[in-house]
Coordinates of C-alpha atoms in Angstrom, one line a residue:
X1 CA -18.7 -19.7 -28.3
X2 CA -14.4 -21.1 -28.5
X3 CA -13.6 -22.9 -30.8
X4 CA -13.3 -26.3 -29.6
X5 CA -9.1 -27.0 -31.2
X6 CA -6.6 -25.3 -32.7
X7 CA -5.1 -27.7 -34.9
X8 CA -1.4 -28.3 -34.8
X9 CA -0.8 -26.6 -38.2
X10 CA 3.3 -26.3 -38.5
X11 CA 3.2 -29.9 -38.2
X12 CA 4.4 -31.8 -40.5
X13 CA 6.6 -28.9 -41.7
X14 CA 8.2 -26.9 -38.9
X15 CA 8.8 -29.9 -37.0
X16 CA 7.6 -33.8 -37.4
X17 CA 3.6 -34.4 -37.2
X18 CA 5.0 -37.9 -35.7
X19 CA 4.3 -38.1 -31.9
X20 CA 7.0 -40.8 -32.1
X21 CA 9.6 -39.3 -33.9
X22 CA 9.2 -35.5 -31.9
X23 CA 9.1 -37.6 -28.3
X24 CA 12.4 -39.1 -29.3
X25 CA 14.3 -35.3 -30.8
X26 CA 12.8 -33.8 -27.7
X27 CA 14.3 -36.2 -25.5
X28 CA 17.9 -36.2 -27.4
X29 CA 18.1 -32.3 -26.7
X30 CA 17.2 -32.1 -23.9
X31 CA 19.1 -34.9 -22.7
X32 CA 22.1 -32.7 -24.5
X33 CA 21.4 -29.5 -22.0
X34 CA 22.3 -29.0 -18.6
X35 CA 20.6 -27.7 -15.9
X36 CA 22.3 -24.9 -14.5
X37 CA 20.0 -21.8 -14.1
X38 CA 16.3 -22.8 -12.8
X39 CA 14.0 -23.7 -11.5
X40 CA 12.2 -21.1 -14.5
X41 CA 9.9 -19.1 -13.3
X42 CA 10.0 -17.5 -16.9
X43 CA 12.3 -18.2 -20.0
X44 CA 12.7 -16.8 -23.4
X45 CA 13.4 -19.4 -25.9
X46 CA 13.4 -19.4 -30.1
X47 CA 10.6 -20.6 -32.2
X48 CA 12.1 -21.3 -35.6
X49 CA 11.4 -24.9 -37.6
X50 CA 12.8 -27.7 -34.8
X51 CA 15.7 -28.6 -37.3
X52 CA 17.1 -25.1 -36.5
X53 CA 16.8 -24.1 -33.1
X54 CA 15.2 -26.9 -31.8
X55 CA 18.8 -28.2 -30.0
X56 CA 18.7 -24.7 -28.6
X57 CA 15.0 -24.0 -27.0
X58 CA 15.7 -26.9 -25.0
X59 CA 18.7 -24.9 -22.6
X60 CA 15.7 -22.7 -21.6
X61 CA 13.2 -25.9 -21.9
X62 CA 15.4 -27.9 -19.1
X63 CA 15.6 -25.1 -16.6
X64 CA 11.9 -26.3 -16.2
X65 CA 11.0 -27.5 -12.7
X66 CA 7.2 -29.1 -14.0
X67 CA 6.1 -30.6 -10.3
X68 CA 5.4 -26.9 -9.5
X69 CA 3.9 -25.6 -12.5
X70 CA 0.4 -25.3 -12.8
X71 CA -0.2 -23.0 -16.2
X72 CA 1.7 -21.7 -18.8
X73 CA 1.4 -18.3 -20.8
X74 CA 3.1 -18.6 -24.2
X75 CA 3.6 -14.4 -25.0
X76 CA 4.4 -14.8 -28.5
X77 CA 4.6 -11.7 -31.3
X78 CA 3.2 -11.6 -34.4
X79 CA 4.1 -11.9 -37.8
X80 CA 1.0 -12.1 -40.1
X81 CA -1.2 -9.5 -38.7
X82 CA -1.1 -6.4 -37.5
X83 CA -2.2 -5.7 -33.8
X84 CA -1.5 -2.8 -31.7
X85 CA -2.7 -5.1 -28.6
X86 CA -2.2 -8.4 -27.2
X87 CA -5.1 -11.2 -28.5
X88 CA -6.4 -14.4 -26.6
X89 CA -6.6 -17.7 -28.4
X90 CA -10.5 -18.4 -28.3
X91 CA -9.2 -22.5 -28.8
X92 CA -9.7 -24.5 -25.8
X93 CA -7.1 -26.8 -26.7
X94 CA -4.6 -26.5 -28.6
X95 CA -3.0 -30.0 -30.5
X96 CA 0.1 -31.1 -30.5
X97 CA 1.1 -34.4 -31.9
X98 CA 2.4 -35.6 -28.4
X99 CA -1.3 -34.8 -26.8
X100 CA -3.7 -31.8 -26.4
X101 CA -3.4 -28.8 -24.3
X102 CA -6.2 -27.1 -22.5
X103 CA -6.7 -23.3 -22.2
X104 CA -7.1 -21.9 -19.4
X105 CA -10.6 -20.3 -20.2
X106 CA -10.4 -18.8 -16.3
X107 CA -7.1 -16.6 -16.6
X108 CA -8.5 -15.3 -20.4
X109 CA -11.9 -14.2 -18.6
X110 CA -9.3 -12.4 -15.8
X111 CA -7.1 -11.3 -18.9
X112 CA -10.4 -9.9 -20.9
X113 CA -12.0 -8.2 -17.9
X114 CA -9.2 -5.4 -17.8
X115 CA -10.6 -4.3 -21.4
X116 CA -7.0 -4.3 -22.5
X117 CA -7.1 -8.0 -24.4
X118 CA -8.8 -8.3 -27.9
X119 CA -8.9 -12.0 -29.4
X120 CA -7.2 -14.5 -31.6
X121 CA -10.1 -15.2 -34.4
X122 CA -8.9 -19.2 -35.3
X123 CA -7.4 -18.5 -39.4
X124 CA -4.6 -15.7 -37.3
X125 CA -4.4 -19.1 -34.4
X126 CA -3.4 -21.0 -36.8
X127 CA -1.8 -19.3 -39.7
X128 CA 1.0 -18.0 -36.3
X129 CA 3.8 -20.3 -35.5
X130 CA 5.2 -18.3 -32.6
X131 CA 3.2 -19.5 -29.9
X132 CA 2.6 -23.2 -31.8
X133 CA 6.6 -24.0 -31.7
X134 CA 6.3 -23.9 -28.0
X135 CA 3.5 -26.3 -27.6
X136 CA 5.1 -29.2 -28.4
X137 CA 7.9 -28.8 -25.9
X138 CA 5.6 -27.7 -22.9
X139 CA 4.2 -30.8 -23.3
X140 CA 7.1 -32.8 -23.8
X141 CA 8.6 -30.7 -20.2
X142 CA 5.4 -31.7 -18.6
X143 CA 4.1 -34.9 -19.7
X144 CA 4.2 -36.6 -16.3
X145 CA 1.7 -33.7 -15.4
X146 CA -0.3 -33.7 -18.9
X147 CA -3.6 -33.6 -16.6
X148 CA -3.0 -31.2 -14.0
X149 CA -1.6 -28.1 -15.8
X150 CA -3.7 -26.0 -18.3
X151 CA -2.2 -23.3 -20.7
X152 CA -2.4 -19.3 -21.7
X153 CA -1.8 -18.1 -25.6
X154 CA -1.1 -14.6 -25.5
X155 CA -0.7 -12.7 -28.9
X156 CA 1.9 -10.0 -28.5
X157 CA 1.1 -6.8 -30.8
X158 CA 3.5 -4.2 -32.2
X159 CA 3.4 -2.4 -28.9
X160 CA 4.5 0.9 -27.4
X161 CA 7.3 1.2 -24.6
X162 CA 3.8 2.6 -22.4
X163 CA 1.6 -0.2 -23.7
X164 CA 4.4 -3.0 -22.6
X165 CA 5.0 -1.1 -19.4
X166 CA 0.9 -1.3 -18.6
X167 CA 0.9 -5.4 -19.8
X168 CA 3.9 -5.6 -17.2
X169 CA 1.2 -4.6 -14.8
X170 CA -1.2 -6.9 -15.5
X171 CA 1.3 -9.8 -16.0
X172 CA 3.3 -9.6 -12.1
X173 CA 0.9 -10.7 -10.2
X174 CA 0.8 -14.2 -12.5
X175 CA 4.5 -13.9 -12.5
X176 CA 4.8 -13.6 -9.1
X177 CA 3.2 -17.0 -8.4
X178 CA 5.6 -20.0 -8.2
X179 CA 2.7 -22.2 -10.1
X180 CA 2.9 -19.8 -13.0
X181 CA 5.7 -20.4 -15.6
X182 CA 5.8 -17.5 -18.9
X183 CA 7.2 -18.9 -21.9
X184 CA 8.7 -15.7 -24.2
X185 CA 9.0 -16.9 -27.8
X186 CA 11.3 -14.9 -29.2
X187 CA 14.1 -15.4 -31.9
X188 CA 16.7 -13.0 -32.7
X189 CA 18.9 -11.5 -34.9
X190 CA 17.5 -11.7 -38.8
X191 CA 20.5 -10.8 -41.2
X192 CA 20.4 -10.3 -44.6
X193 CA 18.7 -8.4 -47.5
X194 CA 16.0 -11.0 -47.4
X195 CA 14.7 -9.1 -43.9
X196 CA 15.7 -5.6 -44.9
X197 CA 18.9 -5.9 -42.4
X198 CA 22.2 -5.6 -43.5
X199 CA 23.7 -3.4 -40.8
X200 CA 27.2 -4.4 -40.0
X201 CA 30.3 -1.9 -38.6
X202 CA 33.6 -2.6 -40.8
X203 CA 36.2 -4.6 -38.8
X204 CA 34.2 -6.6 -36.7
X205 CA 35.6 -9.5 -38.9
X206 CA 33.5 -11.7 -40.5
X207 CA 29.5 -10.4 -40.5
X208 CA 28.5 -13.7 -38.5
X209 CA 31.0 -12.5 -36.4
X210 CA 29.7 -9.3 -35.8
X211 CA 25.8 -10.1 -35.8
X212 CA 27.2 -12.3 -32.5
X213 CA 28.4 -9.1 -31.4
X214 CA 25.0 -7.0 -31.4
X215 CA 23.0 -10.1 -30.1
X216 CA 25.1 -10.6 -27.3
X217 CA 25.0 -6.4 -26.9
X218 CA 21.1 -7.0 -25.9
X219 CA 21.8 -10.1 -24.3
X220 CA 23.9 -8.7 -21.4
X221 CA 20.3 -5.8 -21.9
X222 CA 18.1 -8.4 -21.0
X223 CA 20.2 -9.9 -18.1
X224 CA 20.6 -6.6 -16.7
X225 CA 16.5 -6.6 -16.7
X226 CA 16.3 -2.9 -17.6
X227 CA 13.8 -2.2 -19.7
X228 CA 15.1 1.2 -20.6
X229 CA 18.1 0.1 -21.7
X230 CA 16.9 -2.5 -24.1
X231 CA 14.5 -0.3 -25.5
X232 CA 17.6 2.0 -25.9
X233 CA 19.1 -0.8 -27.6
X234 CA 16.8 -1.7 -29.7
X235 CA 16.2 2.0 -30.7
X236 CA 20.0 2.5 -31.5
X237 CA 20.5 -1.0 -33.7
X238 CA 17.0 -1.8 -35.0
X239 CA 18.2 -5.3 -34.4
X240 CA 15.4 -7.4 -35.9
X241 CA 14.7 -9.1 -32.9
X242 CA 10.5 -10.4 -33.9
X243 CA 9.9 -11.2 -29.8
X244 CA 11.0 -7.7 -29.0
X245 CA 7.9 -6.7 -27.2
X246 CA 6.3 -9.8 -25.2
X247 CA 10.7 -9.7 -24.3
X248 CA 9.2 -6.2 -23.4
X249 CA 6.8 -6.7 -21.3
X250 CA 8.4 -9.7 -19.9
X251 CA 10.8 -7.0 -18.4
X252 CA 8.5 -4.5 -17.4
X253 CA 6.6 -7.1 -15.2
X254 CA 10.0 -8.0 -13.6
X255 CA 10.5 -4.4 -12.5
X256 CA 7.3 -4.5 -11.3
X257 CA 7.5 -6.9 -8.7
X258 CA 11.4 -5.9 -8.5
X259 CA 9.2 -2.7 -6.8
X260 CA 7.3 -4.9 -4.6
X261 CA 10.6 -6.0 -2.8
X262 CA 11.4 -9.3 -5.0
X263 CA 14.3 -10.5 -6.7
X264 CA 15.2 -12.4 -9.8
X265 CA 18.0 -13.1 -12.0
X266 CA 17.9 -13.9 -15.8
X267 CA 21.0 -15.6 -17.6
X268 CA 21.4 -16.7 -21.1
X269 CA 22.2 -20.0 -21.4
X270 CA 23.3 -20.8 -25.0
X271 CA 22.9 -18.7 -28.6
X272 CA 23.3 -20.1 -32.1
X273 CA 22.8 -19.5 -36.0
X274 CA 20.9 -20.9 -39.0
X275 CA 23.7 -19.8 -41.0
X276 CA 27.7 -18.2 -40.7
X277 CA 26.9 -14.9 -42.8
X278 CA 30.4 -14.2 -44.9
X279 CA 29.2 -11.5 -47.7
X280 CA 26.4 -9.5 -48.3
X281 CA 24.3 -12.0 -50.3
X282 CA 24.4 -14.4 -47.0
X283 CA 21.4 -14.4 -44.1
X284 CA 20.6 -15.6 -41.0
X285 CA 18.4 -15.8 -37.7
X286 CA 19.7 -15.8 -34.3
X287 CA 18.5 -18.1 -31.8
X288 CA 19.5 -17.3 -28.1
X289 CA 17.3 -19.2 -24.7
X290 CA 17.7 -17.9 -21.2
X291 CA 16.1 -18.5 -17.9
X292 CA 14.9 -16.1 -15.3
X293 CA 15.2 -17.4 -11.4
X294 CA 13.3 -15.6 -8.9
X295 CA 16.4 -15.9 -5.5

């Protein structure tokens, strides 16, 4: 029996638990972002506390055309449990301070029937922030159609390139359908001793500039939509992009659809850092928002 509700466990800490205040914040950020690369079929957007990345995330969400969307797939990495596959939410609804989002049981059944998906237990689901941080944004963007769409939360484990390809092929037909929207949850470089990542190329200017250079290299490769190039970059620099696997799954889906004759392009619209690192004791997390369109 599925759990009825996945509670909004990070409301009140990572973002406000007041619906009115949340609505005001999201409105402000969305109004400050420009619609330049839509309608999005997929977006990449960050999942940190809203005071760090709420404004950056709005640039991805601004590209969505809510009138056509009937289903929102949200692919996020696992931060707390070791997972070697992808896992589905067993909840029927995901709560947000705005309104509850309905989980698509029919799509969950279809995905489960492939034999390649596990189920999250309620604790695993509620402990993870990478999907939850997108739920209020999805609710906000879809508010005029609140009873006309469902969501499909998917936790993506630490999977191999081969598994990224397998899942990419499973999701490809869904991505091809204009009534589906994919939200790919990822922050970019986590730099500093607390993240055990302090890679820096001497002569690259201040550390925060080097981090930007490193992130932009990865972002440029994502824009080429060539999954192998992005994997090669990750192997070479080990950049701590926490949603590397959800991004890899999206890129493999795109490659599969390209082989079937679809034309798509991806563009990053906003980049930000939580802090400007100037010496080895500093730390920061980077955020990037982008949109995939079908041509």
